[in-house]
mmCIF file of N, CA and C in Angstrom:
data_model
loop_
_atom_site.group_PDB
_atom_site.id
_atom_site.type_symbol
_atom_site.label_atom_id
_atom_site.label_comp_id
_atom_site.label_asym_id
_atom_site.label_seq_id
_atom_site.Cartn_x
_atom_site.Cartn_y
_atom_site.Cartn_z
ATOM 1 N N UNK A 1 10.931 -16.126 -7.540
ATOM 2 C CA UNK A 1 10.309 -15.339 -7.714
ATOM 3 C C UNK A 1 8.786 -15.381 -7.066
ATOM 4 N N UNK A 2 8.299 -14.451 -7.209
ATOM 5 C CA UNK A 2 6.563 -14.234 -6.610
ATOM 6 C C UNK A 2 5.885 -13.336 -7.431
ATOM 7 N N UNK A 3 4.809 -13.568 -7.381
ATOM 8 C CA UNK A 3 3.747 -12.691 -8.285
ATOM 9 C C UNK A 3 2.784 -12.817 -7.616
ATOM 10 N N UNK A 4 2.420 -11.275 -7.522
ATOM 11 C CA UNK A 4 1.080 -10.727 -6.934
ATOM 12 C C UNK A 4 0.320 -9.785 -7.517
ATOM 13 N N UNK A 5 -0.929 -10.175 -7.230
ATOM 14 C CA UNK A 5 -2.038 -9.256 -8.492
ATOM 15 C C UNK A 5 -2.792 -8.543 -7.522
ATOM 16 N N UNK A 6 -3.199 -7.214 -7.761
ATOM 17 C CA UNK A 6 -4.052 -6.718 -7.127
ATOM 18 C C UNK A 6 -5.140 -5.681 -7.956
ATOM 19 N N UNK A 7 -5.961 -5.466 -7.524
ATOM 20 C CA UNK A 7 -7.181 -4.308 -8.581
ATOM 21 C C UNK A 7 -7.218 -2.757 -7.956
ATOM 22 N N UNK A 8 -7.412 -2.200 -9.088
ATOM 23 C CA UNK A 8 -7.169 -0.820 -8.390
ATOM 24 C C UNK A 8 -8.317 -0.048 -9.582
ATOM 25 N N UNK A 9 -8.713 1.364 -9.171
ATOM 26 C CA UNK A 9 -9.519 2.091 -9.803
ATOM 27 C C UNK A 9 -8.609 2.576 -11.061
ATOM 28 N N UNK A 10 -7.786 3.122 -10.399
ATOM 29 C CA UNK A 10 -6.536 3.485 -11.636
ATOM 30 C C UNK A 10 -5.257 3.276 -10.973
ATOM 31 N N UNK A 11 -3.950 2.891 -12.081
ATOM 32 C CA UNK A 11 -2.834 2.846 -11.534
ATOM 33 C C UNK A 11 -1.924 3.194 -13.140
ATOM 34 N N UNK A 12 -0.707 3.327 -12.316
ATOM 35 C CA UNK A 12 0.453 3.599 -13.134
ATOM 36 C C UNK A 12 1.746 3.180 -12.795
ATOM 37 N N UNK A 13 2.249 2.280 -13.516
ATOM 38 C CA UNK A 13 3.677 2.135 -13.044
ATOM 39 C C UNK A 13 5.001 2.852 -13.208
ATOM 40 N N UNK A 14 5.587 2.722 -12.333
ATOM 41 C CA UNK A 14 6.839 3.600 -12.227
ATOM 42 C C UNK A 14 8.115 2.645 -12.507
ATOM 43 N N UNK A 15 9.093 3.259 -13.212
ATOM 44 C CA UNK A 15 10.166 2.543 -13.725
ATOM 45 C C UNK A 15 11.242 2.161 -12.547
ATOM 46 N N UNK A 16 10.890 2.281 -11.404
ATOM 47 C CA UNK A 16 11.777 1.676 -10.413
ATOM 48 C C UNK A 16 10.980 0.845 -9.228
ATOM 49 N N UNK A 17 10.043 0.008 -10.252
ATOM 50 C CA UNK A 17 9.146 -1.172 -8.941
ATOM 51 C C UNK A 17 7.542 -0.638 -8.574
ATOM 52 N N UNK A 18 7.771 0.815 -8.559
ATOM 53 C CA UNK A 18 6.530 1.402 -7.892
ATOM 54 C C UNK A 18 5.110 1.106 -8.465
ATOM 55 N N UNK A 19 4.046 1.119 -7.913
ATOM 56 C CA UNK A 19 2.968 1.696 -8.602
ATOM 57 C C UNK A 19 2.526 2.816 -7.971
ATOM 58 N N UNK A 20 1.865 3.735 -8.750
ATOM 59 C CA UNK A 20 1.118 4.850 -8.174
ATOM 60 C C UNK A 20 -0.354 4.438 -8.415
ATOM 61 N N UNK A 21 -1.442 4.036 -7.238
ATOM 62 C CA UNK A 21 -2.495 3.655 -7.690
ATOM 63 C C UNK A 21 -3.490 4.410 -6.900
ATOM 64 N N UNK A 22 -5.222 4.372 -7.647
ATOM 65 C CA UNK A 22 -6.211 5.013 -6.375
ATOM 66 C C UNK A 22 -6.864 3.982 -6.356
ATOM 67 N N UNK A 23 -7.645 3.846 -5.319
ATOM 68 C CA UNK A 23 -8.600 2.930 -4.986
ATOM 69 C C UNK A 23 -8.184 1.488 -4.884
ATOM 70 N N UNK A 24 -6.917 1.025 -4.441
ATOM 71 C CA UNK A 24 -6.239 -0.240 -4.338
ATOM 72 C C UNK A 24 -7.009 -1.000 -3.620
ATOM 73 N N UNK A 25 -6.909 -2.378 -4.082
ATOM 74 C CA UNK A 25 -7.552 -3.531 -3.162
ATOM 75 C C UNK A 25 -8.965 -3.777 -3.052
ATOM 76 N N UNK A 26 -9.795 -3.309 -3.911
ATOM 77 C CA UNK A 26 -11.230 -3.517 -4.182
ATOM 78 C C UNK A 26 -11.668 -5.191 -3.934
ATOM 79 N N UNK A 27 -12.551 -5.324 -4.137
ATOM 80 C CA UNK A 27 -12.604 -6.769 -4.400
ATOM 81 C C UNK A 27 -14.703 -7.228 -4.898
ATOM 82 N N UNK A 28 -15.129 -5.892 -4.627
ATOM 83 C CA UNK A 28 -16.962 -6.122 -5.103
ATOM 84 C C UNK A 28 -16.693 -5.033 -6.100
ATOM 85 N N UNK A 29 -17.816 -5.139 -7.335
ATOM 86 C CA UNK A 29 -17.386 -3.953 -8.446
ATOM 87 C C UNK A 29 -19.193 -4.117 -8.663
ATOM 88 N N UNK A 30 -19.561 -3.283 -9.576
ATOM 89 C CA UNK A 30 -20.933 -3.379 -10.241
ATOM 90 C C UNK A 30 -20.583 -3.638 -11.670
ATOM 91 N N UNK A 31 -21.819 -3.738 -12.523
ATOM 92 C CA UNK A 31 -21.765 -4.336 -14.189
ATOM 93 C C UNK A 31 -22.302 -3.405 -14.682
ATOM 94 N N UNK A 32 -22.370 -2.681 -15.417
ATOM 95 C CA UNK A 32 -20.874 -2.872 -16.347
ATOM 96 C C UNK A 32 -20.323 -2.182 -15.212
ATOM 97 N N UNK A 33 -18.875 -2.468 -15.481
ATOM 98 C CA UNK A 33 -17.860 -2.356 -14.226
ATOM 99 C C UNK A 33 -17.178 -0.872 -14.864
ATOM 100 N N UNK A 34 -16.708 -0.299 -13.705
ATOM 101 C CA UNK A 34 -15.792 1.162 -14.214
ATOM 102 C C UNK A 34 -14.905 0.503 -14.520
ATOM 103 N N UNK A 35 -13.851 1.645 -15.166
ATOM 104 C CA UNK A 35 -12.249 1.049 -15.392
ATOM 105 C C UNK A 35 -11.830 0.876 -14.233
ATOM 106 N N UNK A 36 -10.842 -0.175 -14.590
ATOM 107 C CA UNK A 36 -10.052 -0.839 -13.323
ATOM 108 C C UNK A 36 -8.514 -0.929 -13.996
ATOM 109 N N UNK A 37 -7.582 -1.294 -12.812
ATOM 110 C CA UNK A 37 -6.563 -1.329 -13.026
ATOM 111 C C UNK A 37 -5.865 -2.867 -12.657
ATOM 112 N N UNK A 38 -5.369 -3.075 -13.142
ATOM 113 C CA UNK A 38 -4.726 -5.045 -13.056
ATOM 114 C C UNK A 38 -3.183 -4.531 -12.660
ATOM 115 N N UNK A 39 -2.956 -4.580 -11.259
ATOM 116 C CA UNK A 39 -1.506 -4.590 -10.829
ATOM 117 C C UNK A 39 -0.934 -5.970 -11.007
ATOM 118 N N UNK A 40 0.341 -6.364 -11.360
ATOM 119 C CA UNK A 40 1.042 -7.439 -11.009
ATOM 120 C C UNK A 40 2.278 -6.887 -10.971
ATOM 121 N N UNK A 41 2.883 -7.681 -9.724
ATOM 122 C CA UNK A 41 3.685 -7.256 -8.805
ATOM 123 C C UNK A 41 4.781 -8.398 -8.793
ATOM 124 N N UNK A 42 6.136 -8.596 -9.019
ATOM 125 C CA UNK A 42 6.900 -9.737 -9.485
ATOM 126 C C UNK A 42 8.326 -9.427 -8.541
ATOM 127 N N UNK A 43 8.408 -10.017 -7.204
ATOM 128 C CA UNK A 43 9.552 -9.885 -6.763
ATOM 129 C C UNK A 43 10.756 -10.963 -7.088
ATOM 130 N N UNK A 44 11.854 -10.254 -7.979
ATOM 131 C CA UNK A 44 12.778 -11.472 -8.315
ATOM 132 C C UNK A 44 13.669 -11.720 -7.255
ATOM 133 N N UNK A 45 14.269 -13.380 -7.693
ATOM 134 C CA UNK A 45 14.799 -14.063 -6.570
ATOM 135 C C UNK A 45 16.425 -13.376 -7.063
ATOM 136 N N UNK A 46 17.515 -13.745 -6.360
ATOM 137 C CA UNK A 46 18.866 -13.556 -6.984
ATOM 138 C C UNK A 46 19.122 -14.822 -8.232
ATOM 139 N N UNK A 47 18.576 -15.725 -8.389
ATOM 140 C CA UNK A 47 18.518 -16.860 -9.458
ATOM 141 C C UNK A 47 17.815 -16.176 -10.683
ATOM 142 N N UNK A 48 17.010 -15.235 -10.389
ATOM 143 C CA UNK A 48 16.166 -14.907 -11.609
ATOM 144 C C UNK A 48 17.298 -13.694 -12.482
ATOM 145 N N UNK A 49 17.514 -14.136 -13.557
ATOM 146 C CA UNK A 49 18.517 -12.959 -14.110
ATOM 147 C C UNK A 49 18.114 -13.098 -15.944
ATOM 148 N N UNK A 50 17.157 -13.113 -16.276
ATOM 149 C CA UNK A 50 16.765 -12.916 -17.722
ATOM 150 C C UNK A 50 16.810 -11.506 -17.681
ATOM 151 N N UNK A 51 17.105 -11.258 -19.385
ATOM 152 C CA UNK A 51 17.162 -9.776 -19.386
ATOM 153 C C UNK A 51 15.572 -9.194 -19.525
ATOM 154 N N UNK A 52 14.614 -9.885 -19.704
ATOM 155 C CA UNK A 52 13.077 -9.521 -19.596
ATOM 156 C C UNK A 52 12.336 -10.516 -19.201
ATOM 157 N N UNK A 53 10.944 -10.326 -19.025
ATOM 158 C CA UNK A 53 9.952 -11.063 -18.277
ATOM 159 C C UNK A 53 8.435 -10.741 -18.913
ATOM 160 N N UNK A 54 8.038 -12.180 -19.413
ATOM 161 C CA UNK A 54 6.734 -11.856 -20.343
ATOM 162 C C UNK A 54 5.843 -12.325 -19.262
ATOM 163 N N UNK A 55 4.755 -11.346 -19.221
ATOM 164 C CA UNK A 55 3.522 -11.682 -18.599
ATOM 165 C C UNK A 55 2.322 -11.999 -19.074
ATOM 166 N N UNK A 56 1.558 -13.104 -18.769
ATOM 167 C CA UNK A 56 0.347 -13.084 -19.376
ATOM 168 C C UNK A 56 -1.156 -12.979 -18.398
ATOM 169 N N UNK A 57 -1.892 -12.218 -18.244
ATOM 170 C CA UNK A 57 -2.824 -11.912 -17.427
ATOM 171 C C UNK A 57 -4.334 -12.361 -18.074
ATOM 172 N N UNK A 58 -4.750 -12.904 -17.368
ATOM 173 C CA UNK A 58 -6.182 -13.535 -18.393
ATOM 174 C C UNK A 58 -7.564 -13.027 -17.263
ATOM 175 N N UNK A 59 -8.481 -13.047 -17.619
ATOM 176 C CA UNK A 59 -9.579 -13.177 -16.925
ATOM 177 C C UNK A 59 -10.002 -14.307 -17.078
ATOM 178 N N UNK A 60 -10.779 -14.805 -15.651
ATOM 179 C CA UNK A 60 -11.291 -16.323 -15.445
ATOM 180 C C UNK A 60 -12.135 -15.997 -14.927
ATOM 181 N N UNK A 61 -13.426 -16.659 -15.151
ATOM 182 C CA UNK A 61 -14.706 -17.040 -14.421
ATOM 183 C C UNK A 61 -14.652 -17.469 -12.893
ATOM 184 N N UNK A 62 -15.655 -17.786 -12.495
ATOM 185 C CA UNK A 62 -15.383 -18.275 -11.319
ATOM 186 C C UNK A 62 -14.782 -20.011 -11.277
ATOM 187 N N UNK A 63 -15.185 -20.591 -12.318
ATOM 188 C CA UNK A 63 -14.593 -22.153 -12.621
ATOM 189 C C UNK A 63 -13.136 -22.100 -12.774
ATOM 190 N N UNK A 64 -12.618 -20.961 -12.726
ATOM 191 C CA UNK A 64 -11.245 -20.996 -13.138
ATOM 192 C C UNK A 64 -10.743 -20.946 -14.842
ATOM 193 N N UNK A 65 -11.503 -21.125 -15.394
ATOM 194 C CA UNK A 65 -11.105 -21.263 -16.868
ATOM 195 C C UNK A 65 -11.257 -19.987 -17.482
ATOM 196 N N UNK A 66 -10.767 -19.359 -18.688
ATOM 197 C CA UNK A 66 -10.779 -18.225 -19.131
ATOM 198 C C UNK A 66 -12.161 -17.653 -19.374
ATOM 199 N N UNK A 67 -13.037 -16.864 -19.040
ATOM 200 C CA UNK A 67 -13.971 -15.898 -19.344
ATOM 201 C C UNK A 67 -14.023 -15.958 -20.882
ATOM 202 N N UNK A 68 -15.011 -16.037 -21.284
ATOM 203 C CA UNK A 68 -15.398 -16.093 -22.792
ATOM 204 C C UNK A 68 -16.354 -14.943 -23.004
ATOM 205 N N UNK A 69 -16.203 -13.880 -23.725
ATOM 206 C CA UNK A 69 -17.036 -12.844 -23.983
ATOM 207 C C UNK A 69 -17.713 -13.177 -25.552
ATOM 208 N N UNK A 70 -19.369 -12.855 -25.282
ATOM 209 C CA UNK A 70 -19.802 -12.775 -26.778
ATOM 210 C C UNK A 70 -19.409 -11.844 -27.472
ATOM 211 N N UNK A 71 -18.961 -11.963 -28.581
ATOM 212 C CA UNK A 71 -18.936 -11.111 -29.474
ATOM 213 C C UNK A 71 -19.711 -11.430 -30.970
ATOM 214 N N UNK A 72 -19.409 -10.283 -31.976
ATOM 215 C CA UNK A 72 -20.291 -10.294 -33.320
ATOM 216 C C UNK A 72 -19.158 -11.814 -34.044
ATOM 217 N N UNK A 73 -18.155 -11.793 -33.554
ATOM 218 C CA UNK A 73 -17.321 -12.717 -34.005
ATOM 219 C C UNK A 73 -16.948 -14.360 -33.487
ATOM 220 N N UNK A 74 -17.769 -14.244 -32.411
ATOM 221 C CA UNK A 74 -17.768 -15.600 -31.454
ATOM 222 C C UNK A 74 -17.355 -15.294 -30.627
ATOM 223 N N UNK A 75 -16.548 -16.664 -29.836
ATOM 224 C CA UNK A 75 -16.587 -16.413 -28.015
ATOM 225 C C UNK A 75 -15.112 -16.131 -28.292
ATOM 226 N N UNK A 76 -14.765 -15.095 -27.297
ATOM 227 C CA UNK A 76 -13.068 -14.472 -27.287
ATOM 228 C C UNK A 76 -13.027 -14.240 -25.333
ATOM 229 N N UNK A 77 -11.658 -14.661 -25.315
ATOM 230 C CA UNK A 77 -11.240 -14.896 -23.619
ATOM 231 C C UNK A 77 -10.405 -13.285 -24.026
ATOM 232 N N UNK A 78 -10.315 -12.916 -22.648
ATOM 233 C CA UNK A 78 -9.764 -11.498 -22.497
ATOM 234 C C UNK A 78 -8.206 -11.750 -21.854
ATOM 235 N N UNK A 79 -7.006 -11.457 -22.462
ATOM 236 C CA UNK A 79 -5.948 -12.191 -21.997
ATOM 237 C C UNK A 79 -5.212 -10.714 -22.647
ATOM 238 N N UNK A 80 -4.339 -10.363 -21.470
ATOM 239 C CA UNK A 80 -3.082 -9.424 -21.865
ATOM 240 C C UNK A 80 -1.236 -10.007 -21.840
ATOM 241 N N UNK A 81 -0.612 -9.519 -22.819
ATOM 242 C CA UNK A 81 0.489 -9.735 -22.924
ATOM 243 C C UNK A 81 1.581 -8.540 -22.006
ATOM 244 N N UNK A 82 2.611 -8.360 -21.442
ATOM 245 C CA UNK A 82 2.868 -7.815 -21.213
ATOM 246 C C UNK A 82 4.236 -8.060 -20.730
ATOM 247 N N UNK A 83 5.541 -7.317 -21.506
ATOM 248 C CA UNK A 83 7.059 -7.758 -21.358
ATOM 249 C C UNK A 83 7.517 -6.729 -20.758
ATOM 250 N N UNK A 84 8.178 -6.844 -19.880
ATOM 251 C CA UNK A 84 8.903 -5.601 -18.887
ATOM 252 C C UNK A 84 10.464 -6.354 -18.934
ATOM 253 N N UNK A 85 11.808 -5.234 -18.908
ATOM 254 C CA UNK A 85 13.160 -5.465 -19.126
ATOM 255 C C UNK A 85 13.176 -5.868 -17.348
ATOM 256 N N UNK A 86 14.021 -6.396 -17.527
ATOM 257 C CA UNK A 86 14.331 -7.053 -15.807
ATOM 258 C C UNK A 86 15.532 -5.691 -15.161
ATOM 259 N N UNK A 87 15.010 -5.222 -13.804
ATOM 260 C CA UNK A 87 15.897 -4.384 -13.248
ATOM 261 C C UNK A 87 17.225 -4.686 -13.014
ATOM 262 N N UNK A 88 18.459 -4.020 -13.344
ATOM 263 C CA UNK A 88 19.489 -4.300 -12.799
ATOM 264 C C UNK A 88 19.664 -4.644 -11.186
ATOM 265 N N UNK A 89 20.752 -5.683 -11.255
ATOM 266 C CA UNK A 89 20.974 -6.053 -10.011
ATOM 267 C C UNK A 89 21.661 -4.728 -9.487
ATOM 268 N N UNK A 90 21.037 -4.789 -7.758
ATOM 269 C CA UNK A 90 21.506 -3.673 -7.009
ATOM 270 C C UNK A 90 22.355 -4.025 -5.880
ATOM 271 N N UNK A 91 22.785 -4.870 -5.791
ATOM 272 C CA UNK A 91 23.065 -5.782 -4.561
ATOM 273 C C UNK A 91 22.756 -5.914 -3.434
ATOM 274 N N UNK A 92 21.190 -5.783 -3.077
ATOM 275 C CA UNK A 92 20.728 -6.184 -2.084
ATOM 276 C C UNK A 92 19.849 -7.076 -2.391
ATOM 277 N N UNK A 93 19.782 -8.252 -2.018
ATOM 278 C CA UNK A 93 19.086 -9.736 -1.979
ATOM 279 C C UNK A 93 17.496 -9.435 -1.732
ATOM 280 N N UNK A 94 16.858 -9.750 -2.471
ATOM 281 C CA UNK A 94 15.376 -9.804 -2.517
ATOM 282 C C UNK A 94 15.049 -8.378 -2.824
ATOM 283 N N UNK A 95 15.445 -7.463 -3.205
ATOM 284 C CA UNK A 95 15.342 -6.097 -3.484
ATOM 285 C C UNK A 95 15.309 -5.782 -4.948
ATOM 286 N N UNK A 96 14.587 -6.559 -5.861
ATOM 287 C CA UNK A 96 14.421 -6.403 -7.371
ATOM 288 C C UNK A 96 13.068 -6.494 -7.625
ATOM 289 N N UNK A 97 12.247 -5.825 -8.049
ATOM 290 C CA UNK A 97 10.575 -5.793 -8.354
ATOM 291 C C UNK A 97 10.523 -5.232 -9.382
ATOM 292 N N UNK A 98 9.079 -6.260 -10.534
ATOM 293 C CA UNK A 98 8.692 -5.602 -11.097
ATOM 294 C C UNK A 98 7.473 -4.991 -10.966
ATOM 295 N N UNK A 99 6.878 -4.007 -12.071
ATOM 296 C CA UNK A 99 5.618 -3.622 -11.533
ATOM 297 C C UNK A 99 4.750 -3.618 -13.030
ATOM 298 N N UNK A 100 3.686 -4.417 -13.511
ATOM 299 C CA UNK A 100 3.334 -3.986 -14.512
ATOM 300 C C UNK A 100 1.966 -3.942 -14.235
ATOM 301 N N UNK A 101 1.191 -2.861 -15.206
ATOM 302 C CA UNK A 101 -0.005 -2.259 -14.755
ATOM 303 C C UNK A 101 -0.947 -2.511 -16.247
ATOM 304 N N UNK A 102 -1.967 -3.142 -15.886
ATOM 305 C CA UNK A 102 -3.112 -3.111 -17.454
ATOM 306 C C UNK A 102 -4.245 -2.015 -16.995
ATOM 307 N N UNK A 103 -4.468 -1.081 -17.629
ATOM 308 C CA UNK A 103 -5.622 -0.299 -17.847
ATOM 309 C C UNK A 103 -6.797 -0.650 -18.432
ATOM 310 N N UNK A 104 -7.676 -1.012 -17.946
ATOM 311 C CA UNK A 104 -8.931 -1.276 -18.654
ATOM 312 C C UNK A 104 -10.282 -0.502 -18.273
ATOM 313 N N UNK A 105 -10.766 0.191 -19.587
ATOM 314 C CA UNK A 105 -12.005 1.189 -19.598
ATOM 315 C C UNK A 105 -12.480 1.356 -20.908
ATOM 316 N N UNK A 106 -13.722 1.661 -20.972
ATOM 317 C CA UNK A 106 -14.585 2.117 -19.837
ATOM 318 C C UNK A 106 -14.982 0.915 -18.991
ATOM 319 N N UNK A 107 -15.247 -0.092 -19.388
ATOM 320 C CA UNK A 107 -15.401 -1.020 -18.728
ATOM 321 C C UNK A 107 -15.822 -2.518 -19.091
ATOM 322 N N UNK A 108 -15.989 -3.665 -18.147
ATOM 323 C CA UNK A 108 -16.432 -4.855 -18.664
ATOM 324 C C UNK A 108 -17.771 -5.244 -18.631
ATOM 325 N N UNK A 109 -18.315 -5.598 -19.399
ATOM 326 C CA UNK A 109 -19.956 -5.688 -19.338
ATOM 327 C C UNK A 109 -19.856 -7.544 -19.036
ATOM 328 N N UNK A 110 -19.795 -7.685 -17.551
ATOM 329 C CA UNK A 110 -19.762 -9.206 -17.118
ATOM 330 C C UNK A 110 -20.897 -9.287 -16.196
ATOM 331 N N UNK A 111 -21.517 -10.458 -16.384
ATOM 332 C CA UNK A 111 -22.833 -10.478 -15.799
ATOM 333 C C UNK A 111 -22.442 -10.742 -14.275
ATOM 334 N N UNK A 112 -23.356 -10.729 -13.274
ATOM 335 C CA UNK A 112 -23.132 -10.956 -11.599
ATOM 336 C C UNK A 112 -22.228 -12.052 -11.618
ATOM 337 N N UNK A 113 -20.985 -12.353 -10.450
ATOM 338 C CA UNK A 113 -20.547 -13.488 -10.466
ATOM 339 C C UNK A 113 -19.310 -13.549 -9.582
ATOM 340 N N UNK A 114 -18.754 -14.595 -9.863
ATOM 341 C CA UNK A 114 -17.116 -14.231 -9.136
ATOM 342 C C UNK A 114 -16.209 -14.265 -10.331
ATOM 343 N N UNK A 115 -15.053 -13.748 -10.586
ATOM 344 C CA UNK A 115 -13.857 -13.660 -11.560
ATOM 345 C C UNK A 115 -12.296 -13.667 -10.850
ATOM 346 N N UNK A 116 -11.673 -14.049 -11.541
ATOM 347 C CA UNK A 116 -10.148 -14.126 -10.929
ATOM 348 C C UNK A 116 -9.390 -13.358 -12.327
ATOM 349 N N UNK A 117 -8.376 -12.575 -11.936
ATOM 350 C CA UNK A 117 -7.618 -12.322 -12.786
ATOM 351 C C UNK A 117 -6.483 -13.093 -12.741
ATOM 352 N N UNK A 118 -5.842 -13.812 -13.596
ATOM 353 C CA UNK A 118 -4.449 -14.901 -13.097
ATOM 354 C C UNK A 118 -3.518 -14.362 -13.750
ATOM 355 N N UNK A 119 -2.473 -14.114 -13.336
ATOM 356 C CA UNK A 119 -1.142 -13.676 -14.043
ATOM 357 C C UNK A 119 -0.202 -15.283 -13.980
ATOM 358 N N UNK A 120 0.453 -14.837 -15.306
ATOM 359 C CA UNK A 120 1.484 -16.090 -15.165
ATOM 360 C C UNK A 120 2.587 -15.719 -16.010
ATOM 361 N N UNK A 121 4.040 -16.124 -15.828
ATOM 362 C CA UNK A 121 4.930 -15.401 -16.497
ATOM 363 C C UNK A 121 5.925 -16.645 -17.075
ATOM 364 N N UNK A 122 5.888 -16.233 -18.639
ATOM 365 C CA UNK A 122 6.285 -16.992 -19.253
ATOM 366 C C UNK A 122 7.444 -18.269 -18.646
ATOM 367 N N UNK A 123 7.253 -19.241 -19.714
ATOM 368 C CA UNK A 123 8.262 -20.612 -19.145
ATOM 369 C C UNK A 123 8.091 -20.989 -17.840
ATOM 370 N N UNK A 124 7.081 -20.938 -17.276
ATOM 371 C CA UNK A 124 6.826 -21.193 -15.622
ATOM 372 C C UNK A 124 5.787 -21.794 -15.291
ATOM 373 N N UNK A 125 5.498 -22.418 -14.409
ATOM 374 C CA UNK A 125 4.113 -22.639 -13.856
ATOM 375 C C UNK A 125 3.785 -21.673 -12.743
ATOM 376 N N UNK A 126 4.619 -20.704 -12.276
ATOM 377 C CA UNK A 126 4.440 -19.672 -11.418
ATOM 378 C C UNK A 126 3.169 -18.930 -11.841
ATOM 379 N N UNK A 127 2.357 -18.536 -10.760
ATOM 380 C CA UNK A 127 1.193 -18.009 -10.978
ATOM 381 C C UNK A 127 0.860 -16.770 -10.210
ATOM 382 N N UNK A 128 0.344 -16.043 -10.241
ATOM 383 C CA UNK A 128 -0.494 -15.283 -8.817
ATOM 384 C C UNK A 128 -1.608 -14.910 -9.272
ATOM 385 N N UNK A 129 -3.028 -14.693 -8.423
ATOM 386 C CA UNK A 129 -4.252 -13.837 -8.802
ATOM 387 C C UNK A 129 -4.929 -13.433 -7.919
ATOM 388 N N UNK A 130 -5.835 -12.959 -8.497
ATOM 389 C CA UNK A 130 -6.928 -11.887 -7.287
ATOM 390 C C UNK A 130 -8.474 -12.171 -7.600
ATOM 391 N N UNK A 131 -9.472 -12.490 -6.513
ATOM 392 C CA UNK A 131 -10.466 -12.593 -7.135
ATOM 393 C C UNK A 131 -11.403 -11.497 -6.742
ATOM 394 N N UNK A 132 -12.531 -11.268 -7.695
ATOM 395 C CA UNK A 132 -13.419 -10.206 -7.312
ATOM 396 C C UNK A 132 -14.747 -10.660 -7.851
ATOM 397 N N UNK A 133 -15.675 -10.293 -6.991
ATOM 398 C CA UNK A 133 -17.193 -10.385 -7.553
ATOM 399 C C UNK A 133 -17.523 -9.248 -8.185
ATOM 400 N N UNK A 134 -18.597 -9.329 -9.193
ATOM 401 C CA UNK A 134 -19.422 -8.601 -9.766
ATOM 402 C C UNK A 134 -20.690 -8.564 -9.623
ATOM 403 N N UNK A 135 -21.627 -7.318 -9.135
ATOM 404 C CA UNK A 135 -22.785 -7.619 -8.382
ATOM 405 C C UNK A 135 -23.399 -6.579 -9.343
ATOM 406 N N UNK A 136 -25.273 -6.757 -9.448
ATOM 407 C CA UNK A 136 -25.981 -5.785 -10.255
ATOM 408 C C UNK A 136 -25.433 -4.357 -9.585
ATOM 409 N N UNK A 137 -25.667 -3.278 -10.668
ATOM 410 C CA UNK A 137 -25.715 -1.962 -9.816
ATOM 411 C C UNK A 137 -27.412 -1.706 -9.661
ATOM 412 N N UNK A 138 -27.028 -0.902 -8.587
ATOM 413 C CA UNK A 138 -28.865 -0.407 -8.354
ATOM 414 C C UNK A 138 -28.765 0.958 -9.211
#
């Protein structure tokens, strides 16, 4: 199995492993951020036979640790859990894909710096990530 993580301005997952996205592939954004979509693509191998797959997507700081937001109740990390049913086998090796989308809006109050969205899949060491930079808005 392989995990890929992409960023887009907006996205919607289709039922067939496709993602319909606008403004895909950016890596720099102002703060507070505009709405964003975190896209996780998982290419399943022939031996991947689970009925469903659970992903966790976590916002991490430049140091790789989960980023902690200051709130009225203390510090909290932003972590999203997504569970998807496995697509049925189709007889074509390497042709099964899961597509998960997390839409975040209206934006995040992140200080300028480097950040990562890290995706992991339950019960494995497998991970995918993407890096982006937050800059001050002019």
